[in-house]
Structure formats: C-alpha cells, structure tokens
Amino acid sequence: MRRSLILKSFLYAIGALTVTFLLTFAASRVLMAHGLGDSYRELGADYALFIGRELEASFQDGNPSQSRLDELTQSLHVRLEFLPPASGSAIPAALADRKWTSWHHPWAPQHVYWVRLDPGGQTLGAVRVEFMPPRPAGGRAGWIFSGILMLALGLMIVPPLYVWVIRPLRGMVETAHRLGSDLSTPVTIDRRDEFGDLEEAFESLRQRIQRMLTQKERLLTDISHELRGPLSRMAIALPLVRADGEASPYLDHLERNMHAMDRLIGELLALSRGQTPPAREQEPLDLAEMAQELVAERALVMEQRGLSLDVALQEAPVRGDRLMLERAMGNLLDNAIKYGAGRIRIETGRSGAEAQFTVSDQGPGIPEQDLPHLFEPFYRPDTSRSRQSGGTGLGLAIVHAVAQSHGGAATLASTLGEGTEASLRLPARTA
C-alpha cells in the first residue's frame, strides 16, 4: 500500500498535539491529587479571609466601603461582590456554620469563595471572592518552563523529521552524485511514498541515459567503420592514379582532404570514448615518462618550426588508460606547437592529491571571452587559423572528456600577446 508523506506528516502532527495535551492534563491531575490542589485552595481561602477582614473594618451603615472594594479589586486582581442578607439563597447556607466556603472550576485551578461578614459579631452579609485566571509566569521560572516545553516539542518533532525527510534527501543527493560518475549501479527503491517515486524516477533516468550512451557509442563505431571503408579504398586508388602519370594539384588536394577526414573520424571516436568511463582496464602510469615519450616523438616538428623547449619533469604517478591519456596530453602539446612561438615549457609533478601535466607557450594568446567555450566540441575561436592548421575543434574537447572520465579536470589560462598555459590534472596514484 502506498503511504503518502503528506498524510503521514498530518497524522503525526495530530498525534503529537494529542499526546502533549494528554500529558499536560495528566500532569496537572497528578499534581492536584498530591496536595497541590489543596495547597492552592488553602492559599485562596487565606486571601479571601483577609479580604473579608478588610471589608469588615470598612463597614458604614451596614455596607462595606465602595472605595475599599475597588481598591482591593485592583490590588489583588479579584472580582468582589457584596451580598447583603436580603439576597437570601444567593448566600450559601454553609456560611451559617463556618466563616467561608468555596467552589472550584473543574478544568482550571480557579476558585470562588464566599466569606461571611460579621463585624461586631453581627452577620451583615457575605462577600463573593473570585480570583482571576493566573497571569503567565515570569522571571527565571517562566524561562525554564518555556525551555522545557520547547525541548519536549523538539524531541517529538525532530527525530521523525530526520527519519522521514532529511535522511531520504541526503540519500537522494548521494545517489545524484553517484549517477554523475557511475551509471552501471541500479538505484535502490526501498520506499513507498513520495521519496519512493523520486527513487523510481532516478532509476528510470539512469536506464534511459545508459541506453542513449550505449546507442551513441555503437552509432559512432558503425559510422566510423562505414566511412573508413571508402577512405581506405580511395587511399589505395590514389597511388595507382599517380602511377599512370596523372600529376595534378587536385590529387594532392584530394589526399589532404582524405587525411583530414580520417583524422576527424579518429577524434570523434576518441571523444566518444572519453565521455564514458574507460572500457579498458586502467594501469599504473607516470605522466613524466609519458611526457618524455611524447616530446621525443615531436622533436623533429618542433625543430622545423624553430621552437625551443624547456622541460621540468617530476614524478607524477596516476592510474588510467594509457591510450586515452596519451591522446589528451598529445593534443595539448600539439596545440602549443601549432599556435605557439619562441619557447614551449612542459612540466609534470605532484601537488597533494593531484598529478599535473602543464604545457605553456608564447603564442598570441586567446581572447578571454573564448576561454569558457574552448572545451566544447567543434568550437574554434579563430576559424581561419584553425583551418590553416588543420584543426577541427575536437582536440580540447577530447582532453576535457578524458580528464573527466579519469576523475580529473582540464584548465586553460591565456593572456593576449603573451601566451597560453594548458593543464591536465588527475588524481594522484597512492602507493
């Protein structure tokens, strides 16, 4: 049966108020039964007799002084009513045998007293004394009572609030963070209220995203296979055309476009694999050793472009996919070679829990408004320069995807006219 959180909270509020009322009523009854009621009654009687003596002393012409009645009413916070003998049955018959009698309200510690007035030994009537409801307690005792009451209410409200609302919300936050990095573990559905509906929604969302990612990767793999088939056949046919003596600049243009398309397909596949957790088993690696290999592979290109190189390689141990990390680090290094000038600096090292690979160049720099978008696929801040260098706008997107899939981050900092610094930061491998 589905249990609504709203209905549960409503029923709990009614139950808490009922229990509070019953506890308060029971406590008052217990206190009254153990002498508090009698003490209160006797105290009220003493006040009533005191009022009677004051009125007896003020009698004039068979009636108490009206000014004295008003004065006692205001100073003692009571209601006073003089009952002369002519009122008959209004004066309780019990006053014939005793000086005072009383009656109390069943739902409040409030008493009404009748006091016989007999100045000089002659009964001249009676006074009805009704004490007003007590004023709220003040001072330290009032604060202590209020604090105890608030503590009791908090103990009744906070634990159910934590169990029914706060703890499930924390669980949902943890589930959302987990789904950001792991879509393979199902969401546990163990409630039958509104939070249960939210858990079902999370699980349905996880399944849909997982299906879309799988379909996307399969689609890119199929497309790359279908596209590379014709490209391979064209690459085989092109040397045969040239062997027939057909020398034409169009053939060179065709070859460049074929290589560009093949490179674009490879970058799309690398981007797809980088946006999902690596399928291959991760292995212990050192970014310093990988950087040294990447620099050695590109030494001739840097020499041809007249670039000098500063290298500061310190141990930077990580755990990851070698092919994906080589692709990401190679893209950062290739960007510095393409767009840099003068000197390129490569650094690796470890800072706390992070291992870092950094490439700095002295190129023209990148406008500040373009920096937040450079990790987006196909974004190119300078179209003419990108086309001239053969860029597709996927290199930095691949770096960003690889960094995220390894639990790290990629950053860019650039100043126009001074150069650009690109960094790949990954969780450092512990011993």
XYZ file of C-alpha atoms in Angstrom, residues 29-416:
388
model
C -4.268 15.919 37.717
C -1.351 14.174 39.398
C -0.138 17.401 40.937
C -3.621 18.221 42.172
C -4.026 14.751 43.629
C -0.742 15.033 45.546
C -1.620 18.136 47.529
C -1.092 20.966 45.063
C -4.855 21.496 44.703
C -5.384 21.590 48.460
C -2.465 23.984 48.903
C -3.844 26.272 46.234
C -7.316 26.103 47.800
C -5.998 26.925 51.285
C -3.944 29.800 49.910
C -7.020 31.192 48.199
C -9.007 30.851 51.423
C -6.393 32.855 53.318
C -6.650 35.632 50.744
C -10.471 35.518 50.915
C -10.489 35.770 54.731
C -8.023 38.660 54.523
C -10.388 40.458 52.127
C -13.298 39.750 54.471
C -11.487 41.300 57.441
C -10.587 44.374 55.396
C -14.200 44.846 54.343
C -15.482 44.331 57.902
C -13.240 47.154 59.042
C -14.694 49.472 56.377
C -18.402 48.888 57.093
C -20.522 52.036 57.123
C -24.290 51.994 57.552
C -24.481 48.202 57.046
C -22.439 48.170 53.811
C -18.717 47.934 53.127
C -16.980 50.999 51.735
C -17.224 51.041 47.949
C -13.824 52.701 47.656
C -12.295 49.868 49.688
C -13.969 47.294 47.398
C -12.491 48.988 44.331
C -9.068 49.247 45.947
C -8.949 45.541 46.861
C -10.234 44.537 43.411
C -7.393 46.330 41.641
C -4.574 45.478 44.028
C -5.385 41.737 44.464
C -6.663 41.089 40.915
C -10.013 39.611 42.071
C -13.708 40.093 41.462
C -15.613 41.147 44.607
C -19.371 41.192 45.098
C -21.084 42.135 48.384
C -24.157 40.020 49.149
C -26.444 41.547 51.832
C -28.702 39.302 53.944
C -31.652 40.257 51.764
C -30.171 38.290 48.874
C -31.403 35.114 50.545
C -30.412 31.968 48.713
C -27.596 33.763 46.944
C -25.562 33.335 50.131
C -24.616 29.642 50.581
C -26.241 28.009 53.561
C -22.860 26.555 54.553
C -21.838 30.039 55.751
C -24.154 29.611 58.720
C -21.723 27.084 60.243
C -18.335 28.393 59.086
C -16.595 31.597 58.152
C -16.023 30.675 54.468
C -16.839 28.154 51.764
C -15.613 27.644 48.174
C -16.309 26.189 44.754
C -13.737 25.458 42.019
C -13.816 25.100 38.224
C -13.178 21.501 37.046
C -10.880 22.458 34.111
C -8.798 25.175 35.764
C -7.253 25.845 39.161
C -9.684 28.704 39.751
C -11.801 29.003 42.944
C -14.767 31.097 44.019
C -15.027 31.827 47.746
C -17.846 33.126 49.945
C -16.808 34.823 53.176
C -19.285 35.751 55.913
C -19.040 39.350 57.087
C -19.928 39.789 60.780
C -18.318 42.928 62.189
C -19.007 43.234 65.917
C -20.433 39.672 65.997
C -23.476 40.528 63.831
C -23.818 38.935 60.361
C -24.332 41.756 57.879
C -23.914 39.744 54.673
C -21.187 37.995 52.706
C -18.641 38.819 50.046
C -18.148 36.715 46.901
C -14.435 36.479 46.006
C -13.495 35.145 42.543
C -9.815 35.008 41.700
C -8.944 35.921 38.115
C -7.026 33.400 35.933
C -3.349 33.471 36.875
C -1.046 35.626 34.807
C 1.763 33.985 32.826
C 4.754 33.075 34.926
C 7.654 35.456 34.620
C 11.275 35.597 35.606
C 13.632 32.642 35.653
C 10.904 30.081 36.392
C 8.960 31.118 33.285
C 12.036 30.816 31.086
C 12.860 27.395 32.497
C 9.324 26.141 31.892
C 9.309 27.519 28.331
C 12.667 25.885 27.647
C 11.489 22.509 28.913
C 8.338 22.759 26.795
C 10.296 23.653 23.636
C 12.766 20.829 24.281
C 9.904 18.345 24.625
C 8.301 19.562 21.399
C 11.675 19.385 19.627
C 12.200 15.806 20.771
C 8.799 14.895 19.354
C 9.269 16.698 16.016
C 12.954 16.477 15.053
C 13.524 12.660 15.057
C 10.565 11.889 12.741
C 11.547 14.853 10.550
C 15.070 13.430 10.234
C 13.858 9.889 9.525
C 11.121 10.837 7.045
C 12.615 13.860 5.263
C 16.260 14.744 5.959
C 17.795 11.264 5.684
C 15.951 10.391 2.426
C 17.001 13.751 0.945
C 20.624 13.055 1.812
C 20.279 9.665 0.172
C 18.912 11.288 -2.983
C 21.832 13.753 -3.074
C 24.338 10.895 -2.755
C 22.502 8.996 -5.497
C 22.626 12.027 -7.811
C 26.378 12.434 -7.237
C 26.945 8.719 -7.869
C 24.956 8.770 -11.103
C 27.210 11.600 -12.306
C 30.141 9.167 -12.471
C 28.645 5.654 -12.381
C 25.615 4.618 -14.410
C 26.111 0.884 -14.000
C 24.814 0.536 -10.416
C 20.988 0.499 -10.154
C 19.202 2.888 -7.796
C 17.750 1.035 -4.801
C 13.971 1.540 -4.433
C 13.001 0.817 -0.827
C 10.220 3.321 -0.043
C 6.528 3.533 -0.876
C 5.901 7.272 -0.547
C 6.893 10.399 -2.489
C 10.585 9.632 -1.982
C 9.939 6.197 -3.444
C 8.524 7.912 -6.532
C 11.708 10.005 -6.709
C 13.859 6.878 -6.478
C 11.888 5.296 -9.329
C 12.373 8.472 -11.391
C 16.147 8.363 -10.772
C 16.313 4.702 -11.794
C 14.280 5.341 -14.955
C 16.542 8.296 -15.817
C 19.661 6.175 -15.236
C 18.404 3.449 -17.569
C 17.499 5.929 -20.319
C 20.875 7.692 -20.140
C 22.722 4.391 -20.157
C 20.777 3.253 -23.225
C 21.457 6.535 -25.033
C 25.192 6.383 -24.307
C 25.380 2.793 -25.499
C 23.456 3.608 -28.671
C 25.618 6.681 -29.300
C 28.865 4.752 -28.947
C 27.567 1.971 -31.190
C 26.402 4.539 -33.757
C 29.788 6.285 -33.840
C 31.595 2.974 -34.143
C 29.350 1.889 -37.022
C 29.685 5.244 -38.782
C 33.468 5.246 -38.444
C 33.621 1.735 -39.848
C 31.397 2.635 -42.787
C 33.302 5.855 -43.508
C 36.768 4.396 -43.199
C 35.957 1.674 -45.702
C 35.604 4.092 -48.644
C 38.536 6.145 -47.356
C 40.749 3.072 -47.354
C 39.744 2.214 -50.896
C 40.385 5.807 -52.009
C 43.802 5.745 -50.335
C 44.655 2.588 -52.288
C 43.362 4.010 -55.575
C 45.192 7.346 -55.294
C 48.765 5.947 -55.784
C 47.501 3.931 -58.745
C 46.185 7.083 -60.403
C 49.508 8.804 -59.827
C 51.357 5.771 -61.259
C 49.523 6.274 -64.546
C 51.330 9.576 -64.944
C 48.401 11.749 -63.922
C 50.057 14.595 -61.978
C 47.532 17.138 -60.833
C 47.239 19.521 -57.870
C 43.699 18.190 -57.448
C 45.152 14.822 -56.405
C 47.221 16.483 -53.671
C 44.123 18.373 -52.528
C 42.151 15.140 -52.510
C 44.829 13.400 -50.434
C 44.851 16.198 -47.859
C 41.075 16.030 -47.533
C 41.191 12.267 -47.131
C 43.715 12.559 -44.313
C 41.647 15.336 -42.690
C 38.508 13.173 -42.800
C 40.358 10.197 -41.365
C 41.712 12.371 -38.562
C 38.228 13.777 -37.867
C 36.786 10.266 -37.572
C 39.547 9.290 -35.149
C 38.924 12.373 -32.990
C 35.182 11.703 -32.895
C 35.807 8.166 -31.699
C 38.304 9.367 -29.105
C 35.800 11.968 -27.871
C 33.097 9.338 -27.585
C 35.318 7.018 -25.580
C 36.488 9.864 -23.380
C 32.957 10.921 -22.405
C 32.233 7.489 -20.937
C 34.190 5.507 -18.307
C 37.185 3.774 -19.948
C 36.293 0.291 -21.142
C 39.891 -0.942 -20.862
C 41.439 -1.810 -17.545
C 43.356 1.094 -16.023
C 47.035 0.677 -15.228
C 49.678 2.476 -13.143
C 51.304 5.264 -15.180
C 53.688 8.161 -14.709
C 52.857 11.393 -16.543
C 56.547 12.344 -16.563
C 57.547 9.231 -18.541
C 54.622 9.665 -20.944
C 55.508 13.342 -21.491
C 59.096 12.411 -22.276
C 57.941 9.944 -24.938
C 55.522 12.478 -26.461
C 58.266 15.131 -26.645
C 60.657 12.688 -28.327
C 58.043 11.866 -30.998
C 57.580 15.578 -31.813
C 61.200 16.742 -31.558
C 61.648 16.978 -35.345
C 58.453 19.015 -35.810
C 59.479 21.496 -33.112
C 62.916 21.822 -34.685
C 61.393 22.565 -38.082
C 59.175 25.261 -36.563
C 62.120 26.830 -34.716
C 60.711 26.202 -31.254
C 62.899 25.841 -28.192
C 61.851 23.580 -25.336
C 62.071 23.803 -21.553
C 61.312 20.560 -19.714
C 60.763 20.171 -15.961
C 59.576 16.615 -15.468
C 58.989 15.352 -11.937
C 57.292 12.152 -10.888
C 53.502 12.321 -11.382
C 52.013 8.854 -10.718
C 48.416 8.196 -11.830
C 46.197 5.278 -12.730
C 44.425 5.393 -16.059
C 44.012 4.354 -19.662
C 47.366 4.866 -21.442
C 45.933 5.398 -24.925
C 43.378 7.979 -23.773
C 45.898 9.876 -21.628
C 48.478 9.882 -24.432
C 45.819 11.307 -26.758
C 44.883 14.061 -24.289
C 48.477 15.032 -23.445
C 49.442 14.870 -27.118
C 46.594 17.231 -28.040
C 47.798 19.835 -25.516
C 51.349 19.542 -26.797
C 50.250 19.705 -30.456
C 48.236 22.888 -29.773
C 51.318 24.532 -28.275
C 53.375 23.512 -31.337
C 50.729 24.755 -33.797
C 49.912 28.087 -32.205
C 52.968 28.764 -30.005
C 56.079 30.747 -30.812
C 59.548 31.009 -29.385
C 59.652 28.767 -26.329
C 57.464 25.929 -25.055
C 57.654 24.749 -21.462
C 56.455 21.317 -20.311
C 56.061 20.479 -16.620
C 54.862 17.438 -14.696
C 54.642 16.956 -10.958
C 52.526 16.110 -7.986
C 50.733 18.571 -5.723
C 48.955 16.993 -2.772
C 46.398 14.516 -4.078
C 46.790 15.618 -7.717
C 49.241 14.805 -10.506
C 49.618 17.515 -13.124
C 50.785 17.891 -16.742
C 51.206 21.502 -17.930
C 52.158 22.963 -21.311
C 52.947 26.680 -21.703
C 53.636 28.546 -24.955
C 54.472 32.105 -26.036
C 51.856 32.335 -28.753
C 49.383 35.134 -29.485
C 47.042 34.059 -26.693
C 43.283 33.530 -26.666
C 40.576 36.178 -26.079
C 39.065 35.969 -22.602
C 35.508 35.589 -23.908
C 36.516 32.424 -25.803
C 38.189 30.589 -22.901
C 34.979 29.136 -21.328
C 33.955 27.605 -24.700
C 37.211 26.035 -25.866
C 36.396 22.640 -24.321
C 33.139 22.440 -26.308
C 33.216 20.121 -29.349
C 33.848 21.884 -32.704
C 34.372 25.309 -31.108
C 37.152 27.311 -32.789
C 37.837 30.927 -31.696
C 39.745 31.769 -34.891
C 38.259 29.930 -37.873
C 40.877 30.978 -40.401
C 43.792 29.964 -38.162
C 42.129 26.645 -37.319
C 41.547 25.800 -40.948
C 45.081 26.766 -41.867
C 46.480 24.458 -39.166
C 44.013 21.670 -39.898
C 42.104 21.986 -36.619
C 38.644 20.516 -36.167
C 37.714 21.933 -32.771
C 37.759 18.492 -31.137
C 41.245 18.403 -29.588
C 40.429 20.237 -26.347
C 37.012 18.566 -26.136
C 38.847 15.219 -26.101
C 41.203 16.498 -23.379
C 38.232 17.592 -21.267
C 36.397 14.287 -21.770
C 39.470 12.202 -20.897
C 40.105 14.282 -17.755
C 36.509 13.837 -16.582
C 36.494 10.106 -17.252
C 39.585 9.798 -15.022
C 38.115 11.926 -12.213
C 40.263 14.957 -13.022
C 39.971 18.312 -14.795
C 41.461 20.283 -17.680
C 42.100 24.041 -17.417
C 43.223 26.872 -19.692
C 44.739 30.247 -18.841
C 45.728 32.744 -21.518
C 46.783 36.365 -21.952
C 46.626 38.095 -25.325
